[in-house]
């Protein structure tokens, strides 16, 4: 009886449902393989020149993937041209680092401000209960969530006046906000909290993401950012595919028509703005963990333009495009084109290969991509195993039809 029921269920499934199911399993297998590889990079492979370049590129690429997807949610899926990403990243980076600096280190970090005003560390507090390694791991996660919430609160406050603007005016307003925040966090009157224009350091970083099992210490410094980024992007994808995501796309396509259909424009714009800012804050916290130091002066408007450029290269309105473009951009700028600054190729001296030439070539490559791929690498399409399976099955079906038609003709 059970076998008959299962057979009926299999018959009732459409080819599209079967492709989705197979695509889901392939995605899970690919993710498991990725995490096994990352774990091996941290724990089993001996450090080499290759791994010393690969691991930072993977970490930074993952962080930039989240930042680009969060910006794409606002600019690509909702149609709001915002340039305040660097400001929300700054808030997230500071919120994370402030709450994760060990109490014993406050005197040296806040040396110009009498040890700082916040004499509390979440990872350290959890470490007293769960152990140092577990405290660092779970404390970092809590601080990352706080970083996202801090950015979301600021977004909600400035969104009230700013989101009534459109197009270039919105871009200018959000860009101005980012510059104001950068100056505000360097204000000496807030030095007891933000350390003024000085560095924040000695907080929990990726290298502290370890778990001790007996005498063996397992490192999770590379897996950790990928884990946070994967969960964050999954939440964004679920949102995009929900009724709220469809409302965002309707606003992007035609605000008048969306409002006529009963969509509350301000409510949905605010929702998109706050969620995008939350994940920008999470990305800022991860960037702080990657860099091991935080300073407000580094979060300039050029950082927002860099993220926007990656979004355009990947495809506005494509999550997978943003992820692919982020890794390619970081790999090219931080690794693959570095030989152009060395002055030689394979031992052969090249006169015009000198410091800074890498940036010239990289700029030309970006211009070519933007000119010849106006919709970006992916356009508004998504890369998925389910779609790949459908294409393969469609090709097989087409070949079978041709073969049948050819046999009938004979």
Coordinates of C-alpha atoms in Angstrom, one line a residue:
X1 CA 0.0 0.0 0.0
X2 CA 2.8 2.3 1.0
X3 CA 4.7 1.6 -2.3
X4 CA 1.5 2.4 -4.4
X5 CA 1.1 5.7 -2.5
X6 CA 4.7 6.7 -3.2
X7 CA 4.4 5.7 -6.9
X8 CA 1.3 7.9 -7.2
X9 CA 3.2 10.9 -5.6
X10 CA 6.0 10.4 -8.0
X11 CA 3.6 10.4 -11.0
X12 CA 1.9 13.5 -9.7
X13 CA 5.2 15.5 -9.5
X14 CA 5.7 17.8 -12.5
X15 CA 9.0 17.9 -14.4
X16 CA 9.6 21.4 -12.9
X17 CA 9.1 20.1 -9.3
X18 CA 11.5 17.2 -10.0
X19 CA 14.1 19.7 -11.4
X20 CA 13.7 21.9 -8.3
X21 CA 14.1 19.0 -6.0
X22 CA 17.2 17.7 -7.8
X23 CA 18.6 21.2 -7.9
X24 CA 18.1 21.6 -4.1
X25 CA 20.0 18.4 -3.4
X26 CA 22.8 19.4 -5.8
X27 CA 23.0 22.8 -4.0
X28 CA 23.3 21.1 -0.6
X29 CA 26.0 18.7 -1.9
X30 CA 27.9 21.7 -3.4
X31 CA 27.7 23.7 -0.1
X32 CA 28.9 20.7 1.9
X33 CA 31.8 20.2 -0.5
X34 CA 32.6 23.9 -0.2
X35 CA 32.7 23.8 3.6
X36 CA 34.8 20.7 3.7
X37 CA 37.3 22.4 1.4
X38 CA 37.3 25.5 3.6
X39 CA 37.8 23.4 6.7
X40 CA 40.7 21.6 5.0
X41 CA 42.3 24.9 4.1
X42 CA 42.3 26.0 7.7
X43 CA 43.2 22.7 9.4
X44 CA 45.0 20.2 7.1
X45 CA 46.7 22.0 4.3
X46 CA 50.2 23.4 5.1
X47 CA 50.4 27.2 4.6
X48 CA 52.0 28.1 1.3
X49 CA 52.2 31.2 -0.9
X50 CA 49.1 30.0 -2.8
X51 CA 46.9 29.4 0.4
X52 CA 48.2 32.7 2.0
X53 CA 46.7 34.5 -1.0
X54 CA 43.6 32.3 -1.5
X55 CA 42.2 32.4 2.0
X56 CA 42.1 36.2 2.4
X57 CA 40.6 36.5 -1.1
X58 CA 37.9 34.0 -0.2
X59 CA 37.1 35.7 3.1
X60 CA 36.9 39.2 1.6
X61 CA 35.0 37.9 -1.5
X62 CA 32.4 36.4 0.8
X63 CA 32.0 39.6 2.8
X64 CA 31.7 41.7 -0.4
X65 CA 29.1 39.2 -1.7
X66 CA 26.8 40.0 1.2
X67 CA 27.4 43.7 0.8
X68 CA 26.6 43.6 -2.9
X69 CA 23.5 41.5 -2.4
X70 CA 22.2 43.9 0.3
X71 CA 22.8 46.8 -2.0
X72 CA 21.1 45.0 -4.9
X73 CA 18.0 44.4 -2.7
X74 CA 17.6 48.1 -2.5
X75 CA 18.9 49.4 -5.8
X76 CA 18.1 46.4 -8.1
X77 CA 15.0 44.9 -6.6
X78 CA 13.3 47.9 -5.1
X79 CA 14.6 50.6 -7.5
X80 CA 15.8 53.0 -4.8
X81 CA 19.1 54.6 -5.8
X82 CA 20.9 54.8 -2.4
X83 CA 24.6 55.6 -1.9
X84 CA 24.7 55.3 1.9
X85 CA 26.1 51.7 2.1
X86 CA 29.5 52.8 3.5
X87 CA 27.8 54.7 6.3
X88 CA 25.8 51.6 7.4
X89 CA 28.9 49.4 7.1
X90 CA 30.7 51.9 9.4
X91 CA 27.9 51.7 12.0
X92 CA 28.0 47.9 11.9
X93 CA 31.8 47.7 12.1
X94 CA 31.9 50.1 15.1
X95 CA 29.0 48.4 16.9
X96 CA 30.6 45.0 16.5
X97 CA 34.1 46.1 17.7
X98 CA 32.9 48.2 20.6
X99 CA 31.0 45.3 22.2
X100 CA 33.7 42.7 21.6
X101 CA 36.9 44.4 22.9
X102 CA 38.1 42.5 26.0
X103 CA 37.8 44.6 29.2
X104 CA 41.5 44.2 30.0
X105 CA 42.4 45.8 26.6
X106 CA 40.2 48.9 27.0
X107 CA 43.0 50.8 28.7
X108 CA 45.4 50.4 25.8
X109 CA 42.7 50.8 23.0
X110 CA 41.1 53.9 24.6
X111 CA 44.4 55.3 25.9
X112 CA 43.4 58.9 25.1
X113 CA 39.9 58.6 26.7
X114 CA 40.6 57.1 30.1
X115 CA 39.9 53.5 29.1
X116 CA 36.5 54.2 27.4
X117 CA 33.0 54.4 28.7
X118 CA 31.8 50.8 27.8
X119 CA 33.6 48.4 30.2
X120 CA 31.9 45.3 28.9
X121 CA 32.7 42.6 26.3
X122 CA 30.0 40.1 25.1
X123 CA 32.5 37.4 23.9
X124 CA 34.4 37.7 27.2
X125 CA 31.2 37.4 29.3
X126 CA 30.1 34.3 27.4
X127 CA 33.6 32.9 27.6
X128 CA 33.3 32.9 31.4
X129 CA 30.3 30.6 31.1
X130 CA 30.9 28.5 27.9
X131 CA 34.7 28.6 27.7
X132 CA 37.0 31.0 25.8
X133 CA 36.6 29.4 22.4
X134 CA 32.8 29.0 22.5
X135 CA 32.5 32.4 24.1
X136 CA 34.4 34.0 21.2
X137 CA 32.3 32.1 18.6
X138 CA 28.8 32.7 20.0
X139 CA 29.8 36.2 21.3
X140 CA 30.9 37.2 17.8
X141 CA 27.5 36.1 16.4
X142 CA 25.7 38.1 19.0
X143 CA 27.8 41.2 18.3
X144 CA 27.2 40.8 14.5
X145 CA 23.5 40.8 15.2
X146 CA 23.9 43.9 17.3
X147 CA 25.9 45.5 14.5
X148 CA 23.0 44.8 12.0
X149 CA 20.4 46.1 14.4
X150 CA 22.4 49.3 15.0
X151 CA 22.6 50.0 11.3
X152 CA 18.9 49.2 10.9
X153 CA 17.9 51.6 13.7
X154 CA 19.9 54.4 12.0
X155 CA 18.3 53.5 8.6
X156 CA 14.8 53.7 10.2
X157 CA 15.5 57.1 11.6
X158 CA 16.9 58.7 8.4
X159 CA 14.5 56.8 6.2
X160 CA 11.5 58.8 7.4
X161 CA 12.6 62.1 5.7
X162 CA 15.0 60.6 3.0
X163 CA 12.7 58.0 1.4
X164 CA 10.2 60.6 0.3
X165 CA 12.9 61.7 -2.2
X166 CA 13.4 60.0 -5.5
X167 CA 16.2 59.2 -8.0
X168 CA 19.3 61.4 -7.7
X169 CA 17.9 63.3 -4.8
X170 CA 17.7 60.1 -2.7
X171 CA 21.3 59.2 -3.8
X172 CA 22.6 62.6 -2.7
X173 CA 20.8 62.5 0.6
X174 CA 22.0 59.0 1.5
X175 CA 25.6 59.9 0.4
X176 CA 25.4 62.9 2.6
X177 CA 24.3 60.8 5.5
X178 CA 27.3 58.4 5.0
X179 CA 29.7 61.4 5.1
X180 CA 28.0 62.9 8.2
X181 CA 28.2 59.5 10.0
X182 CA 31.9 59.2 9.2
X183 CA 32.6 62.6 10.6
X184 CA 30.3 62.0 13.6
X185 CA 32.1 58.8 14.6
X186 CA 35.5 60.7 14.6
X187 CA 34.1 63.4 16.9
X188 CA 36.3 63.6 20.1
X189 CA 33.2 64.2 22.3
X190 CA 32.2 60.5 21.4
X191 CA 35.8 59.3 21.9
X192 CA 35.0 57.4 25.1
X193 CA 32.8 55.1 22.9
X194 CA 34.1 55.3 19.3
X195 CA 37.8 56.2 20.2
X196 CA 37.5 59.3 18.1
X197 CA 39.8 59.3 15.0
X198 CA 41.9 56.5 16.5
X199 CA 41.8 52.8 15.7
X200 CA 39.6 50.3 17.4
X201 CA 41.5 47.0 17.7
X202 CA 42.1 43.9 19.8
X203 CA 38.5 42.7 19.4
X204 CA 37.3 39.2 18.3
X205 CA 38.5 38.5 14.8
X206 CA 38.3 35.5 12.4
X207 CA 41.5 34.0 13.8
X208 CA 39.7 33.6 17.2
X209 CA 37.0 31.3 15.7
X210 CA 38.4 28.1 17.1
X211 CA 36.9 25.1 18.9
X212 CA 39.0 22.9 21.2
X213 CA 38.3 19.2 21.3
X214 CA 40.6 17.6 23.8
X215 CA 44.2 18.6 22.9
X216 CA 43.2 19.4 19.3
X217 CA 42.2 23.0 18.3
X218 CA 40.0 23.2 15.2
X219 CA 40.1 26.4 13.2
X220 CA 37.0 27.9 11.7
X221 CA 38.3 31.3 10.6
X222 CA 37.5 30.8 7.0
X223 CA 34.2 28.9 7.4
X224 CA 32.8 31.5 9.8
X225 CA 32.3 34.4 7.3
X226 CA 31.0 32.0 4.7
X227 CA 28.5 30.6 7.2
X228 CA 27.2 34.1 8.2
X229 CA 27.1 35.2 4.6
X230 CA 25.2 32.1 3.4
X231 CA 22.5 32.5 6.1
X232 CA 22.2 36.2 5.4
X233 CA 21.9 35.8 1.6
X234 CA 19.4 32.9 2.1
X235 CA 17.2 35.3 4.2
X236 CA 17.4 37.9 1.5
X237 CA 16.5 35.4 -1.3
X238 CA 13.5 34.2 0.7
X239 CA 12.4 37.8 1.2
X240 CA 12.8 38.5 -2.6
X241 CA 10.7 35.4 -3.4
X242 CA 8.0 36.3 -0.9
X243 CA 5.0 38.7 -1.4
X244 CA 7.2 41.5 0.0
X245 CA 9.7 40.8 -2.7
X246 CA 7.0 41.0 -5.4
X247 CA 5.9 44.3 -3.9
X248 CA 9.5 45.6 -4.1
X249 CA 9.7 44.6 -7.8
X250 CA 6.3 46.3 -8.5
X251 CA 7.6 49.5 -6.9
X252 CA 10.8 49.3 -9.0
X253 CA 8.9 48.8 -12.3
X254 CA 6.1 51.4 -11.8
X255 CA 5.3 53.2 -8.5
X256 CA 2.0 54.6 -9.8
X257 CA 0.8 51.1 -10.9
X258 CA 2.1 49.6 -7.6
X259 CA 0.2 52.1 -5.5
X260 CA -2.9 51.6 -7.6
X261 CA -2.7 47.9 -6.7
X262 CA -2.8 48.7 -3.1
X263 CA 0.9 48.6 -2.2
X264 CA 1.9 51.0 0.5
X265 CA 4.9 52.7 -1.1
X266 CA 6.5 54.2 2.0
X267 CA 6.0 51.1 4.1
X268 CA 7.7 48.8 1.6
X269 CA 10.4 51.3 0.7
X270 CA 11.2 51.6 4.4
X271 CA 11.2 47.9 4.9
X272 CA 13.6 47.4 2.0
X273 CA 15.8 50.2 3.2
X274 CA 16.0 48.9 6.8
X275 CA 16.6 45.3 5.8
X276 CA 19.3 46.3 3.3
X277 CA 21.0 48.5 6.0
X278 CA 20.8 45.6 8.5
X279 CA 22.8 43.3 6.2
X280 CA 25.1 46.2 5.3
X281 CA 25.8 46.5 9.1
X282 CA 26.4 42.7 9.3
X283 CA 28.8 43.0 6.3
X284 CA 30.6 45.9 8.1
X285 CA 31.0 43.8 11.2
X286 CA 32.5 40.9 9.1
X287 CA 34.8 43.4 7.4
X288 CA 36.0 44.6 10.8
X289 CA 36.7 41.0 11.8
X290 CA 38.7 40.5 8.5
X291 CA 40.7 43.7 8.9
X292 CA 41.3 43.3 12.7
X293 CA 41.2 47.1 13.0
X294 CA 38.5 49.7 12.5
X295 CA 38.8 53.4 11.7
X296 CA 36.0 55.7 10.4
X297 CA 38.2 57.5 7.9
X298 CA 38.4 54.2 5.8
X299 CA 34.7 54.1 5.2
X300 CA 34.7 56.7 2.4
X301 CA 32.2 57.2 -0.4
X302 CA 34.6 55.4 -2.7
X303 CA 33.7 52.2 -0.8
X304 CA 30.1 52.6 -1.8
X305 CA 31.0 53.2 -5.4
X306 CA 33.1 50.1 -5.4
X307 CA 30.2 48.0 -4.1
X308 CA 27.8 49.6 -6.7
X309 CA 30.3 48.9 -9.4
X310 CA 30.4 45.2 -8.5
X311 CA 26.5 45.1 -8.5
X312 CA 26.5 46.6 -12.0
X313 CA 29.1 44.1 -13.2
X314 CA 27.2 41.2 -11.8
X315 CA 23.8 42.4 -13.0
X316 CA 21.3 44.7 -11.3
X317 CA 18.5 42.4 -10.0
X318 CA 20.6 39.2 -9.8
X319 CA 21.7 37.8 -6.5
X320 CA 24.0 35.1 -8.0
X321 CA 25.4 37.8 -10.3
X322 CA 26.4 40.0 -7.3
X323 CA 28.1 37.0 -5.6
X324 CA 30.0 35.9 -8.8
X325 CA 31.1 39.5 -9.5
X326 CA 32.2 40.1 -5.9
X327 CA 34.6 37.1 -5.9
X328 CA 35.9 38.0 -9.4
X329 CA 36.5 41.6 -8.4
X330 CA 38.3 40.8 -5.2
X331 CA 40.4 38.1 -6.9
X332 CA 41.4 40.4 -9.7
X333 CA 42.1 43.5 -7.6
X334 CA 43.8 41.7 -4.7
X335 CA 45.6 38.7 -6.4
X336 CA 45.5 37.8 -10.1
X337 CA 46.7 41.2 -11.4
X338 CA 49.4 41.8 -8.8
X339 CA 52.1 40.6 -11.2
X340 CA 51.5 43.9 -13.2
X341 CA 53.0 45.8 -10.3
X342 CA 56.1 43.5 -10.0
X343 CA 57.9 44.8 -13.0
X344 CA 58.4 41.4 -14.6
X345 CA 56.5 38.4 -16.0
X346 CA 58.1 34.9 -15.7
X347 CA 61.5 36.6 -15.0
X348 CA 61.3 38.9 -18.1
X349 CA 61.5 42.6 -17.2
X350 CA 58.7 44.7 -18.7
X351 CA 59.5 48.5 -18.5
X352 CA 55.9 49.7 -18.1
X353 CA 55.0 47.1 -15.4
X354 CA 55.4 49.2 -12.3
X355 CA 53.6 50.1 -9.1
X356 CA 50.0 51.2 -9.9
X357 CA 49.9 49.6 -13.4
X358 CA 47.6 46.9 -12.0
X359 CA 44.9 49.5 -11.3
X360 CA 45.2 50.9 -14.8
X361 CA 44.6 47.5 -16.4
X362 CA 41.9 46.7 -13.9
X363 CA 40.1 49.9 -14.8
X364 CA 40.3 49.1 -18.5
X365 CA 38.9 45.6 -17.9
X366 CA 36.0 47.0 -15.9
X367 CA 35.3 49.6 -18.7
X368 CA 35.2 46.7 -21.3
X369 CA 32.8 44.7 -19.1
X370 CA 30.5 47.7 -18.6
X371 CA 30.5 48.6 -22.3
X372 CA 30.0 45.1 -23.8
X373 CA 27.9 43.6 -21.0
X374 CA 25.5 46.4 -20.3
X375 CA 23.2 44.1 -18.3
X376 CA 26.2 42.7 -16.3
X377 CA 27.4 39.1 -16.2
X378 CA 24.0 37.7 -15.2
X379 CA 21.6 40.5 -16.2
X380 CA 18.5 39.8 -14.1
X381 CA 18.9 36.0 -14.3
X382 CA 19.9 33.7 -11.5
X383 CA 22.4 30.8 -11.6
X384 CA 20.7 27.6 -10.2
X385 CA 21.2 23.9 -10.5
X386 CA 17.4 23.5 -11.1
X387 CA 17.7 25.7 -14.2
X388 CA 20.7 23.8 -15.4
X389 CA 18.9 20.5 -15.0
X390 CA 15.9 21.8 -16.9
X391 CA 18.2 22.9 -19.8
X392 CA 19.9 19.5 -19.9
X393 CA 16.5 17.7 -19.9
X394 CA 15.2 20.0 -22.6
X395 CA 18.2 19.3 -24.8
X396 CA 17.8 15.6 -24.3
X397 CA 14.0 15.8 -25.1
X398 CA 14.8 17.8 -28.3
X399 CA 17.3 15.2 -29.4
X400 CA 14.9 12.4 -28.7
X401 CA 12.2 14.2 -30.7
X402 CA 14.6 14.7 -33.7
X403 CA 15.7 11.1 -33.5
X404 CA 12.0 9.9 -33.5
X405 CA 11.2 12.2 -36.4
X406 CA 14.2 11.0 -38.3
X407 CA 13.2 7.4 -37.7
X408 CA 9.6 8.0 -38.8
X409 CA 10.8 9.8 -42.0
X410 CA 12.9 6.7 -42.9

